[in-house]
mmCIF file of C-alpha atoms and ligand atoms in Angstrom:
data_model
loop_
_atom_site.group_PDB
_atom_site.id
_atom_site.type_symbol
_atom_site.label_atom_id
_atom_site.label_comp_id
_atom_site.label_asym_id
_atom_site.label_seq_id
_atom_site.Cartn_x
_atom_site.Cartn_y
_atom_site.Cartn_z
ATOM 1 C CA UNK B 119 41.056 -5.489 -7.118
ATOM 2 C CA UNK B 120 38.953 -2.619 -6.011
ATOM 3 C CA UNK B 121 35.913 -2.789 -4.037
ATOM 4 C CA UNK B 122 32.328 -1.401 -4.861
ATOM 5 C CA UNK B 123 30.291 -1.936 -1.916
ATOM 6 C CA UNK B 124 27.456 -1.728 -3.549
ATOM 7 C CA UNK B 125 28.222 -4.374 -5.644
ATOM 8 C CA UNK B 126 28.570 -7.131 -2.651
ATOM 9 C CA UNK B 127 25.540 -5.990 -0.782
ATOM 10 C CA UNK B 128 21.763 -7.852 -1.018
ATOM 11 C CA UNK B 129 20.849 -4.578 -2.999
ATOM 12 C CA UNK B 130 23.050 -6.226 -6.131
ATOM 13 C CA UNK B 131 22.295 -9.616 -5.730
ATOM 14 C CA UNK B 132 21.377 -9.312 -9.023
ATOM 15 C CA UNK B 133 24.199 -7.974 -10.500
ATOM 16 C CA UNK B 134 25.388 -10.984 -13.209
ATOM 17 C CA UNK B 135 28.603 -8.953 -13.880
ATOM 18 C CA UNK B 136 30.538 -11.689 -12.078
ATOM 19 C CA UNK B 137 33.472 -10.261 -9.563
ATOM 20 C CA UNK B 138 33.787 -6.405 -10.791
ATOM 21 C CA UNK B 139 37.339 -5.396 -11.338
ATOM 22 C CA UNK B 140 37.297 -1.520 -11.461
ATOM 23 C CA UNK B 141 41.123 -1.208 -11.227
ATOM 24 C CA UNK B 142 40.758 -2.609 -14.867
ATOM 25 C CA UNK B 143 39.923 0.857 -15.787
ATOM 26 C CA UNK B 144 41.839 3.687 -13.531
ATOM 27 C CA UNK B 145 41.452 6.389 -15.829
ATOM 28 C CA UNK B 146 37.554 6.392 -15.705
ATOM 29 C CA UNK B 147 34.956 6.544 -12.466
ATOM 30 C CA UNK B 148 33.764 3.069 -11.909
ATOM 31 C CA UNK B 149 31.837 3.146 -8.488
ATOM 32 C CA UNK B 150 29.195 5.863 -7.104
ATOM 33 C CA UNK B 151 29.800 8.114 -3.780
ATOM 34 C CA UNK B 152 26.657 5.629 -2.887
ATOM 35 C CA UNK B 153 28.971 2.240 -3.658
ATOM 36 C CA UNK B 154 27.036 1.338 -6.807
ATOM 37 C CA UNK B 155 29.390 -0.036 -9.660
ATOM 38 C CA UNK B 156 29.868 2.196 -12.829
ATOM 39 C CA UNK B 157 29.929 -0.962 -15.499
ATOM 40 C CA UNK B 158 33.055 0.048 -18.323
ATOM 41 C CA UNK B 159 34.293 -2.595 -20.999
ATOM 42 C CA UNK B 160 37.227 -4.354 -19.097
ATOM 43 C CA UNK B 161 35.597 -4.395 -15.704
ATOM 44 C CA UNK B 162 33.244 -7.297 -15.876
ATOM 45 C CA UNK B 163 33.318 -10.677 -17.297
ATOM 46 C CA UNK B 164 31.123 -11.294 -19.649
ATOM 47 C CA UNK B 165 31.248 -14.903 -19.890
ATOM 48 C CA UNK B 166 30.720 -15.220 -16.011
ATOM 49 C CA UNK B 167 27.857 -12.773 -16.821
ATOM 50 C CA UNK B 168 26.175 -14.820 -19.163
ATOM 51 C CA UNK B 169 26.569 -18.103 -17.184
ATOM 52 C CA UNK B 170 25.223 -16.823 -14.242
ATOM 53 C CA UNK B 171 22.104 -15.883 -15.962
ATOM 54 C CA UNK B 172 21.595 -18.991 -17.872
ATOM 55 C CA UNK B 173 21.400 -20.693 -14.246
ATOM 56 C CA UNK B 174 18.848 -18.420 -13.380
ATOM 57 C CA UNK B 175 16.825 -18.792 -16.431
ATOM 58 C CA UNK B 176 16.068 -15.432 -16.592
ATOM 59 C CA UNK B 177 13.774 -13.552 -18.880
ATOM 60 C CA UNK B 178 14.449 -10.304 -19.852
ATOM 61 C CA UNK B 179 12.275 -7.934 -21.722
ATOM 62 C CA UNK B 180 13.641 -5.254 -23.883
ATOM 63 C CA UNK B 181 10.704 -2.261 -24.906
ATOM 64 C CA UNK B 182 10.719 0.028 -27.593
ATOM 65 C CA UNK B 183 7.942 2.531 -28.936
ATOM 66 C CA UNK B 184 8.014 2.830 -32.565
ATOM 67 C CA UNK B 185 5.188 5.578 -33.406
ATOM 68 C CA UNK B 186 4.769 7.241 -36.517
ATOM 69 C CA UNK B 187 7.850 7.453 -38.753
ATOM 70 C CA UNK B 188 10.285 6.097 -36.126
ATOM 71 C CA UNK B 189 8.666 3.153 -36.893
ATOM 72 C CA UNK B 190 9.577 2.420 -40.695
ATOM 73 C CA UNK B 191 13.176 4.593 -39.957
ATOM 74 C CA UNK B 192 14.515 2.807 -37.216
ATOM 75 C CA UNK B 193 12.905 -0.197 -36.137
ATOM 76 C CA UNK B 194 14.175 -3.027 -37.777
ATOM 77 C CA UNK B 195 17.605 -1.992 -37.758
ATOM 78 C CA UNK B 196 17.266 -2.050 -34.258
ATOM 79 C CA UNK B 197 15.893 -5.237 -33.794
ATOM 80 C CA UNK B 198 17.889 -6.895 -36.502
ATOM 81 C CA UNK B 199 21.053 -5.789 -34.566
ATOM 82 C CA UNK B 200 19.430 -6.465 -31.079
ATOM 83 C CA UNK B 201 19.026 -10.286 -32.801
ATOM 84 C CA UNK B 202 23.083 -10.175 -33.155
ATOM 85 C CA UNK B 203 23.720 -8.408 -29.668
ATOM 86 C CA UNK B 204 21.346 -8.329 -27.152
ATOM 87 C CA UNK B 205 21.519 -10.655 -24.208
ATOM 88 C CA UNK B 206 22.272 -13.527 -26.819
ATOM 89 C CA UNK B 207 21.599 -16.669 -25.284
ATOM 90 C CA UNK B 208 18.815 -15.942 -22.875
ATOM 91 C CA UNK B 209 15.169 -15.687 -23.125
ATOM 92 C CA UNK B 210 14.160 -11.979 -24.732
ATOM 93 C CA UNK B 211 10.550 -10.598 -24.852
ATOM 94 C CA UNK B 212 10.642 -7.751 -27.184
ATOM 95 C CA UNK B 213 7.998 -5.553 -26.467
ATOM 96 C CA UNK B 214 7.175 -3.265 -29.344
ATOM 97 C CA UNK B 215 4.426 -0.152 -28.938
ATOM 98 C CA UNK B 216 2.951 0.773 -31.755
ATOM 99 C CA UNK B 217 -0.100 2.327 -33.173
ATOM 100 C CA UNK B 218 0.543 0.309 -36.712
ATOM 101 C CA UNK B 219 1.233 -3.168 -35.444
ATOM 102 C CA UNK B 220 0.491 -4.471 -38.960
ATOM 103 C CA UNK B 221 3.722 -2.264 -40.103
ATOM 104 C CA UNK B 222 6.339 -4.134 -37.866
ATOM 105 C CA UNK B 223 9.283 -5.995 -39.608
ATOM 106 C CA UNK B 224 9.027 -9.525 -39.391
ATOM 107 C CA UNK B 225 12.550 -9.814 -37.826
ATOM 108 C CA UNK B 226 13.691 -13.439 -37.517
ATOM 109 C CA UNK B 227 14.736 -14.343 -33.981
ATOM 110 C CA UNK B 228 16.592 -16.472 -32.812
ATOM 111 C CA UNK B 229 15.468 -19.872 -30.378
ATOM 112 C CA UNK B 230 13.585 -18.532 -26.712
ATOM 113 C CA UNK B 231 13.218 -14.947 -28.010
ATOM 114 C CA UNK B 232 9.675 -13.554 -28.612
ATOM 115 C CA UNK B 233 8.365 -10.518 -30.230
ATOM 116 C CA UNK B 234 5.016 -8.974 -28.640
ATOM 117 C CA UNK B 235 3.349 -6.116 -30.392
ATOM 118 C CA UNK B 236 1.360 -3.339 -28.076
ATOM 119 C CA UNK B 237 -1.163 -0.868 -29.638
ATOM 120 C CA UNK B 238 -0.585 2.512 -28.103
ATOM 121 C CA UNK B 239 -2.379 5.739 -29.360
ATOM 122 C CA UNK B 240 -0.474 8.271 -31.661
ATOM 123 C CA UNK B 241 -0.224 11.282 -30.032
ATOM 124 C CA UNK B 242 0.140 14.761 -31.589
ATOM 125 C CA UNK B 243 2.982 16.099 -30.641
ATOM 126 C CA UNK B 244 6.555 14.499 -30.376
ATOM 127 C CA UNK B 245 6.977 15.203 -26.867
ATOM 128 C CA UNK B 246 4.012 13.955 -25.704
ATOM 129 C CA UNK B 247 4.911 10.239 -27.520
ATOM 130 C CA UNK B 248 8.077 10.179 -25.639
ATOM 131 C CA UNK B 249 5.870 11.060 -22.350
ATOM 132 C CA UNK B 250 2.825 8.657 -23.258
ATOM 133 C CA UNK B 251 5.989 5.822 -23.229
ATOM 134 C CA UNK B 252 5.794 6.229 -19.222
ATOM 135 C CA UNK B 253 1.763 4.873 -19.381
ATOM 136 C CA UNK B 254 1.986 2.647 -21.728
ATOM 137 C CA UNK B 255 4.861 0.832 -19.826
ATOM 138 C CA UNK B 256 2.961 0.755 -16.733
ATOM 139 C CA UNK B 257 0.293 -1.118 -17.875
ATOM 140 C CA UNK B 258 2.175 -3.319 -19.941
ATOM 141 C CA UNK B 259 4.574 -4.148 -16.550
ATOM 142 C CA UNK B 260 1.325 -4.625 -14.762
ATOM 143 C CA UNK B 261 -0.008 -7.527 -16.992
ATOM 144 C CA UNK B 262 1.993 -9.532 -19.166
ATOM 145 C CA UNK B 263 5.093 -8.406 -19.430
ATOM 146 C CA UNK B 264 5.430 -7.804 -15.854
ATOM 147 C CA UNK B 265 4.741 -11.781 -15.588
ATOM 148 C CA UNK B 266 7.379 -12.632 -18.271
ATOM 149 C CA UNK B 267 10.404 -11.343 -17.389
ATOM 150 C CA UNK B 268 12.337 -10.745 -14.804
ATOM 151 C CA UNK B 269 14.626 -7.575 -15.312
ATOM 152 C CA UNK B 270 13.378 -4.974 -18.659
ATOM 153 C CA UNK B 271 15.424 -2.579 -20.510
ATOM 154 C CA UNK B 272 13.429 0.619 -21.931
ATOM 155 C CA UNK B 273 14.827 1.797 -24.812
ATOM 156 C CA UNK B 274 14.669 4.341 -27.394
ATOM 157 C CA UNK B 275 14.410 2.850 -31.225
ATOM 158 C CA UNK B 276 16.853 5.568 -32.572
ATOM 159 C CA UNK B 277 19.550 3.656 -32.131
ATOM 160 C CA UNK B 278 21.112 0.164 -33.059
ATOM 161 C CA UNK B 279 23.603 -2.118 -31.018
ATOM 162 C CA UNK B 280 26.991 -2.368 -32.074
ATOM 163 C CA UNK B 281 28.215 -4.782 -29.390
ATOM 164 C CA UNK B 282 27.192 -7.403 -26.792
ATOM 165 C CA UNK B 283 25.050 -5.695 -24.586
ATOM 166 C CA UNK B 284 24.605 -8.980 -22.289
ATOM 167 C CA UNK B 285 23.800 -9.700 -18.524
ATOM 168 C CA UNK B 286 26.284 -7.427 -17.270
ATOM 169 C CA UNK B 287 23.784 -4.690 -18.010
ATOM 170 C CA UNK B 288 21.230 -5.938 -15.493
ATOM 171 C CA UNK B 289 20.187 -5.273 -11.456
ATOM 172 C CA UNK B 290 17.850 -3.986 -9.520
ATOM 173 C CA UNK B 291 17.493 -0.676 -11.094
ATOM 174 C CA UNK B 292 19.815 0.492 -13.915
ATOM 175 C CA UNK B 293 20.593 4.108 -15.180
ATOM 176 C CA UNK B 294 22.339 4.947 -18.687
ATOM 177 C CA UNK B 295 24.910 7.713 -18.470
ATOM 178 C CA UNK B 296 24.414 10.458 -21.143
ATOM 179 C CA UNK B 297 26.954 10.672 -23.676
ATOM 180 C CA UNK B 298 27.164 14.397 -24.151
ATOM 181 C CA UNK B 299 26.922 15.183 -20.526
ATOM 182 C CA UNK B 300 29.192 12.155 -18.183
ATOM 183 C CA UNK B 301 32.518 14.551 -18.657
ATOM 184 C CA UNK B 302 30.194 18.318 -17.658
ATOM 185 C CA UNK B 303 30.524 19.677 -14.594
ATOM 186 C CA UNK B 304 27.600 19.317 -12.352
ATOM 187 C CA UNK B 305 26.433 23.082 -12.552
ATOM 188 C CA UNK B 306 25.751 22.666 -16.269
ATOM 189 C CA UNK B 307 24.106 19.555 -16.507
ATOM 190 C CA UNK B 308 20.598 19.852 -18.013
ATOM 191 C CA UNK B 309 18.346 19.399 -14.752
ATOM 192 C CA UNK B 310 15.017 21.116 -14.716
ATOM 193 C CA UNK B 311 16.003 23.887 -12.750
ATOM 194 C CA UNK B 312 12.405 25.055 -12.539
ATOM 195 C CA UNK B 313 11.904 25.027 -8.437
ATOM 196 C CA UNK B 314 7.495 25.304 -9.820
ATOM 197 C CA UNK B 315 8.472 21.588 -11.443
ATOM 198 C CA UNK B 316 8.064 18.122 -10.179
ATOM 199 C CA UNK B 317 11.189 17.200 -11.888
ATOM 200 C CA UNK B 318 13.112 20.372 -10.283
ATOM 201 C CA UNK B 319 17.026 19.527 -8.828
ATOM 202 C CA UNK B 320 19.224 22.396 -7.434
ATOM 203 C CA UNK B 321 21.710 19.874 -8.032
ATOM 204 C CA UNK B 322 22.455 15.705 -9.186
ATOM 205 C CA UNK B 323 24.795 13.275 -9.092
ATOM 206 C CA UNK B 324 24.802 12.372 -12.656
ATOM 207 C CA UNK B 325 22.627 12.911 -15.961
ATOM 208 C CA UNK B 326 20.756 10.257 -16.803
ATOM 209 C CA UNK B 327 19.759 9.351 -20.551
ATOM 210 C CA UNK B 328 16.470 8.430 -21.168
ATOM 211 C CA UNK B 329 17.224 6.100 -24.069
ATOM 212 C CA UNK B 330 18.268 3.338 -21.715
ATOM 213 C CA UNK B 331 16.717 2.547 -18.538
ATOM 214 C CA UNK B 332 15.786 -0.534 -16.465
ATOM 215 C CA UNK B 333 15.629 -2.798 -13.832
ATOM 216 C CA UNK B 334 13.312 -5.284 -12.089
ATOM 217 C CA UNK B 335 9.731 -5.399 -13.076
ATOM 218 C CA UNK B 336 8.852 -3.934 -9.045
ATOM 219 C CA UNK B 337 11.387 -0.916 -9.465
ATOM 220 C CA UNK B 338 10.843 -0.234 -13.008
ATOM 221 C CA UNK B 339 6.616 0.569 -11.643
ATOM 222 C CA UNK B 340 8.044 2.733 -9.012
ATOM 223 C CA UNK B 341 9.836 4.482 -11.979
ATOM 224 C CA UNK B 342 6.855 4.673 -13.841
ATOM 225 C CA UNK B 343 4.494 5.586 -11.302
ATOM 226 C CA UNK B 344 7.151 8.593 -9.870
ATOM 227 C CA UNK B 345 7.659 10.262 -13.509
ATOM 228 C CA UNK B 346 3.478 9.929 -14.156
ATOM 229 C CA UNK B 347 2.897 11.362 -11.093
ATOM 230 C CA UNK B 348 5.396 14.520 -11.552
ATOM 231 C CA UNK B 349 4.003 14.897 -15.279
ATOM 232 C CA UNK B 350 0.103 15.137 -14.500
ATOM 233 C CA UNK B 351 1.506 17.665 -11.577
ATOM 234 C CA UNK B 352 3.511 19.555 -13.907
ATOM 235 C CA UNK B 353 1.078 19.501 -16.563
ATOM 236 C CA UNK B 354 -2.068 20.788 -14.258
ATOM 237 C CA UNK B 355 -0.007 23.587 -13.468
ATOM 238 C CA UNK B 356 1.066 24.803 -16.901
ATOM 239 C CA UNK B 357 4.370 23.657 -17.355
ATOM 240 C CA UNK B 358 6.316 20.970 -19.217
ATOM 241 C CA UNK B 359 10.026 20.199 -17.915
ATOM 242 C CA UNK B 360 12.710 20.840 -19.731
ATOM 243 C CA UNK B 361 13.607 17.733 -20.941
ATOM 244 C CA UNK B 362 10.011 15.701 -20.232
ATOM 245 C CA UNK B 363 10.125 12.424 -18.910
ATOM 246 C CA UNK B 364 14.035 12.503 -18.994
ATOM 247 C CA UNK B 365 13.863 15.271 -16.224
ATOM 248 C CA UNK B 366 11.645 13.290 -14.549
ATOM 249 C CA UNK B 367 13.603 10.040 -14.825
ATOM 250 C CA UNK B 368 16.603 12.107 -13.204
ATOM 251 C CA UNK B 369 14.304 13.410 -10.262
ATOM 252 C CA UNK B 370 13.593 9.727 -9.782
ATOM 253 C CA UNK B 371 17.312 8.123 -9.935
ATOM 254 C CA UNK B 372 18.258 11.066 -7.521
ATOM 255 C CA UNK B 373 15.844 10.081 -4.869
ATOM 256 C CA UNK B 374 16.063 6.789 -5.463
ATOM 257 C CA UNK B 375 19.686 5.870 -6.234
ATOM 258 C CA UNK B 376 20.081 3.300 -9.006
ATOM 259 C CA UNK B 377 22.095 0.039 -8.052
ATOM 260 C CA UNK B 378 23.645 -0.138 -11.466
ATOM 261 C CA UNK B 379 25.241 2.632 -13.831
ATOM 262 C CA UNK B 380 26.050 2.136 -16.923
ATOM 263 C CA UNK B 381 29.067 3.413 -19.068
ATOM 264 C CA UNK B 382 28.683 5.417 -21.725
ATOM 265 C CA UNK B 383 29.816 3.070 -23.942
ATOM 266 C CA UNK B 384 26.361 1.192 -23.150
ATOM 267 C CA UNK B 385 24.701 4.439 -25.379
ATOM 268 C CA UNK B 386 27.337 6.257 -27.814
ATOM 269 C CA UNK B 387 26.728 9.067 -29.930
ATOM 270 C CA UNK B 388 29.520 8.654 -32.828
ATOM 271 C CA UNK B 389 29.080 12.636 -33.528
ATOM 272 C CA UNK B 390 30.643 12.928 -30.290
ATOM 273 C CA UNK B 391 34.324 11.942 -32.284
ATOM 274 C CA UNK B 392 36.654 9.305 -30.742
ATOM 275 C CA UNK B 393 37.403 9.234 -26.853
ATOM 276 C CA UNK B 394 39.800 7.226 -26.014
ATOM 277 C CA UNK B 395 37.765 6.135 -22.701
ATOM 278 C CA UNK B 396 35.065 4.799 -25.240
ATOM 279 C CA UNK B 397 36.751 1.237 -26.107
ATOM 280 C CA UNK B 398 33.419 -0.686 -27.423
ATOM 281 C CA UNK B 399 30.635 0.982 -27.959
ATOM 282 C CA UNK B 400 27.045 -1.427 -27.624
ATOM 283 C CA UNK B 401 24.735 1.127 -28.694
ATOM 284 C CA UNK B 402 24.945 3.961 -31.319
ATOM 285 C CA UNK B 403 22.774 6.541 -31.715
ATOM 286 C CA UNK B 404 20.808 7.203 -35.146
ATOM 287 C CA UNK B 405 22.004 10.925 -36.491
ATOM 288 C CA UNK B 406 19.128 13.305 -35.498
ATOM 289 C CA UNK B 407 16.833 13.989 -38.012
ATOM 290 C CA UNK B 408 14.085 16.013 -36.293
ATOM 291 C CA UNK B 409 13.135 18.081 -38.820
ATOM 292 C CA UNK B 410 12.031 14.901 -40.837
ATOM 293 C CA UNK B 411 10.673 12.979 -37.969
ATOM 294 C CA UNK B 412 8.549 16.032 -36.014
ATOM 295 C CA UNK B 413 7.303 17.734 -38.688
HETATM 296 N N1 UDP F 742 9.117 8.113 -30.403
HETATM 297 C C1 UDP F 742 8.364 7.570 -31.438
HETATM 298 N N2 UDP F 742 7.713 8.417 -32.284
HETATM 299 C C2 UDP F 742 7.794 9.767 -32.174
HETATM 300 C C3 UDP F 742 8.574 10.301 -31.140
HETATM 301 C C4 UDP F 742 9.228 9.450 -30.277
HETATM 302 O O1 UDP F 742 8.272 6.355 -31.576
HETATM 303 O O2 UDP F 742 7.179 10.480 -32.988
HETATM 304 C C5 UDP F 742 9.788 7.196 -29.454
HETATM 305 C C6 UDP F 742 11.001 6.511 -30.092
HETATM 306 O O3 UDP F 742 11.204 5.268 -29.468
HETATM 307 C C7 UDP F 742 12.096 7.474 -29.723
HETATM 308 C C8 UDP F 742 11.689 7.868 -28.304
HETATM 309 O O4 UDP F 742 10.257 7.934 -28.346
HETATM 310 O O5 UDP F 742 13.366 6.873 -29.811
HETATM 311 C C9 UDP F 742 12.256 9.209 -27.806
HETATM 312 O O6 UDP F 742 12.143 10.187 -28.785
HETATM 313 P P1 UDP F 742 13.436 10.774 -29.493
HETATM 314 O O7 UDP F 742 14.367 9.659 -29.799
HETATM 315 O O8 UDP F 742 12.999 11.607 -30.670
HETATM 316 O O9 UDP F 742 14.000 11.697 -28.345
HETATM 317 P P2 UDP F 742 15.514 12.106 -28.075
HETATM 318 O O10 UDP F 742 16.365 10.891 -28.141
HETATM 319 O O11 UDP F 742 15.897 13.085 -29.126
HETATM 320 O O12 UDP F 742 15.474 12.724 -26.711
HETATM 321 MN MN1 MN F 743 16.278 9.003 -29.076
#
């Protein structure tokens, strides 16, 4: 069995994927130059996974903004599917931001999973509702989410799960590998390249997808408060990264290396076409409709 250091160290403690077998997957890169454990179908257990968090009783939050039509396009698909494959069997706090609340599906969940609704502001332009997520999770980690749940996953709502997306998924801090970008070589991968911006690399060790982040409630506040911090710089002086708080979110995981990674199989875009690397998929991505949804 190969080793992950990363993986036996205090720093993954909370790791839940049970004794990590990378050589289960040779073809694909399952452990950081920093030790941390790439997670790929076939390399954890998920049973083990799910045991070990039952024992800890964990609570885990899952958030997901849902502002203007995202909200009647995408959201109950998600959730409904989230009911069928996300963390089944532990406590969930789903932690919906809207600025309808009234307008959210009545999803039925199942037993110890809980549905909060948050009312955020609608902002005017698209980019600056994917940026106004940062805020709004800060202050929502800093009161009562932050004293439900142990570990949250951040999530976009264009997308539905597809697969168990269980304990596995969970440590200290967690990154999401970008579908279109894991096989690119590093001198093309989107980065702000901007030196004048906050969120400016010269160079990575991976791109990170937005869509799915998370980690402890401590580390996911760092997160936040990083990303704010580089957008009210960037914004005072005129300028907007290239990819908002995604470019931020990379500056953050490059500084501050994530303990987990996962595959992309954890975030799938189906227009991508079969790869034969991509055995079960636990999250596809909604076809992009943005001249529907922005307009
Ligand atoms: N979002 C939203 N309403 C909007 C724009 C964005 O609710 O008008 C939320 C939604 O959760 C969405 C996320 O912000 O999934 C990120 O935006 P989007 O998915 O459009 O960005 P992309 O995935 O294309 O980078
Ligand atoms: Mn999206």
């Amino acid at each position: 069995m190969g080793v992950c250091p990363l993986a036996r160290t205090p720093l993954l403690r909370d790791n839940f994927s049970g004794p990590l077998d990378p050589g289960a997957r040779p073809e694909v890169l399952t452990c950081t130059s920093w030790g941390a454990p790439i997670i790929w179908d076939g390399t954890f257990d998920p049973d083990v996974a799910q045991q070990e968090a039952v024992q800890r009783n964990l609570t885990v939050g899952l958030t997901v903004f849902a502002v203007g039509r995202y909200l009647e396009k995408y959201l109950e698909r998600f959730l409904e599917t989230a009911e069928q494959h996300f963390m089944v069997g532990q406590r969930v706090v789903y932690y919906v931001f809207t600025e309808r609340p009234a307008a959210v599906p009545r999803v039925p969940l199942g037993p110890g999973r809980r549905l909060r609704v948050e009312r955020v502001a609608r902002e005017r332009r698209w980019q600056d509702v994917s940026m106004a997520r940062m805020r709004a999770l800060q202050a929502a980690l800093g009161g009562r989410l932050g004293r439900e749940a142990r570990f949250v996953l951040c999530m976009d709502v264009d997308q539905h799960f597809s697969g168990a997306f269980g304990p596995e998924a969970l440590a200290e801090s967690v990154a999401q590998l970008h579908a279109w970008h894991y096989r690119w070589p590093q001198r093309r991968l989107p980065f702000e390249r901007d030196a004048r911006s906050a969120a400016a690399l010269a160079r990575g060790d991976f791109y990170y997808h937005a869509a799915v982040f998370g980690g402890s409630v401590a580390a996911l506040r760092r997160l936040r408060a990083h990303c704010a911090r580089g957008l009210r710089r960037d914004r005072a002086r005129g300028l907007e990264a290239r990819w908002h708080d995604e470019s931020h979110l990379n500056k953050f995981f490059w500084l501050h290396k994530p303990a987990k990674l996962l595959s992309p199989e954890f975030c799938w875009s189906p227009e991508i076409g079969r790869r034969a690397e991509i055995r079960r998929p636990r999250l596809l991505w909604a076809p992009k409709e943005y001249a529907l949804l922005r307009s």
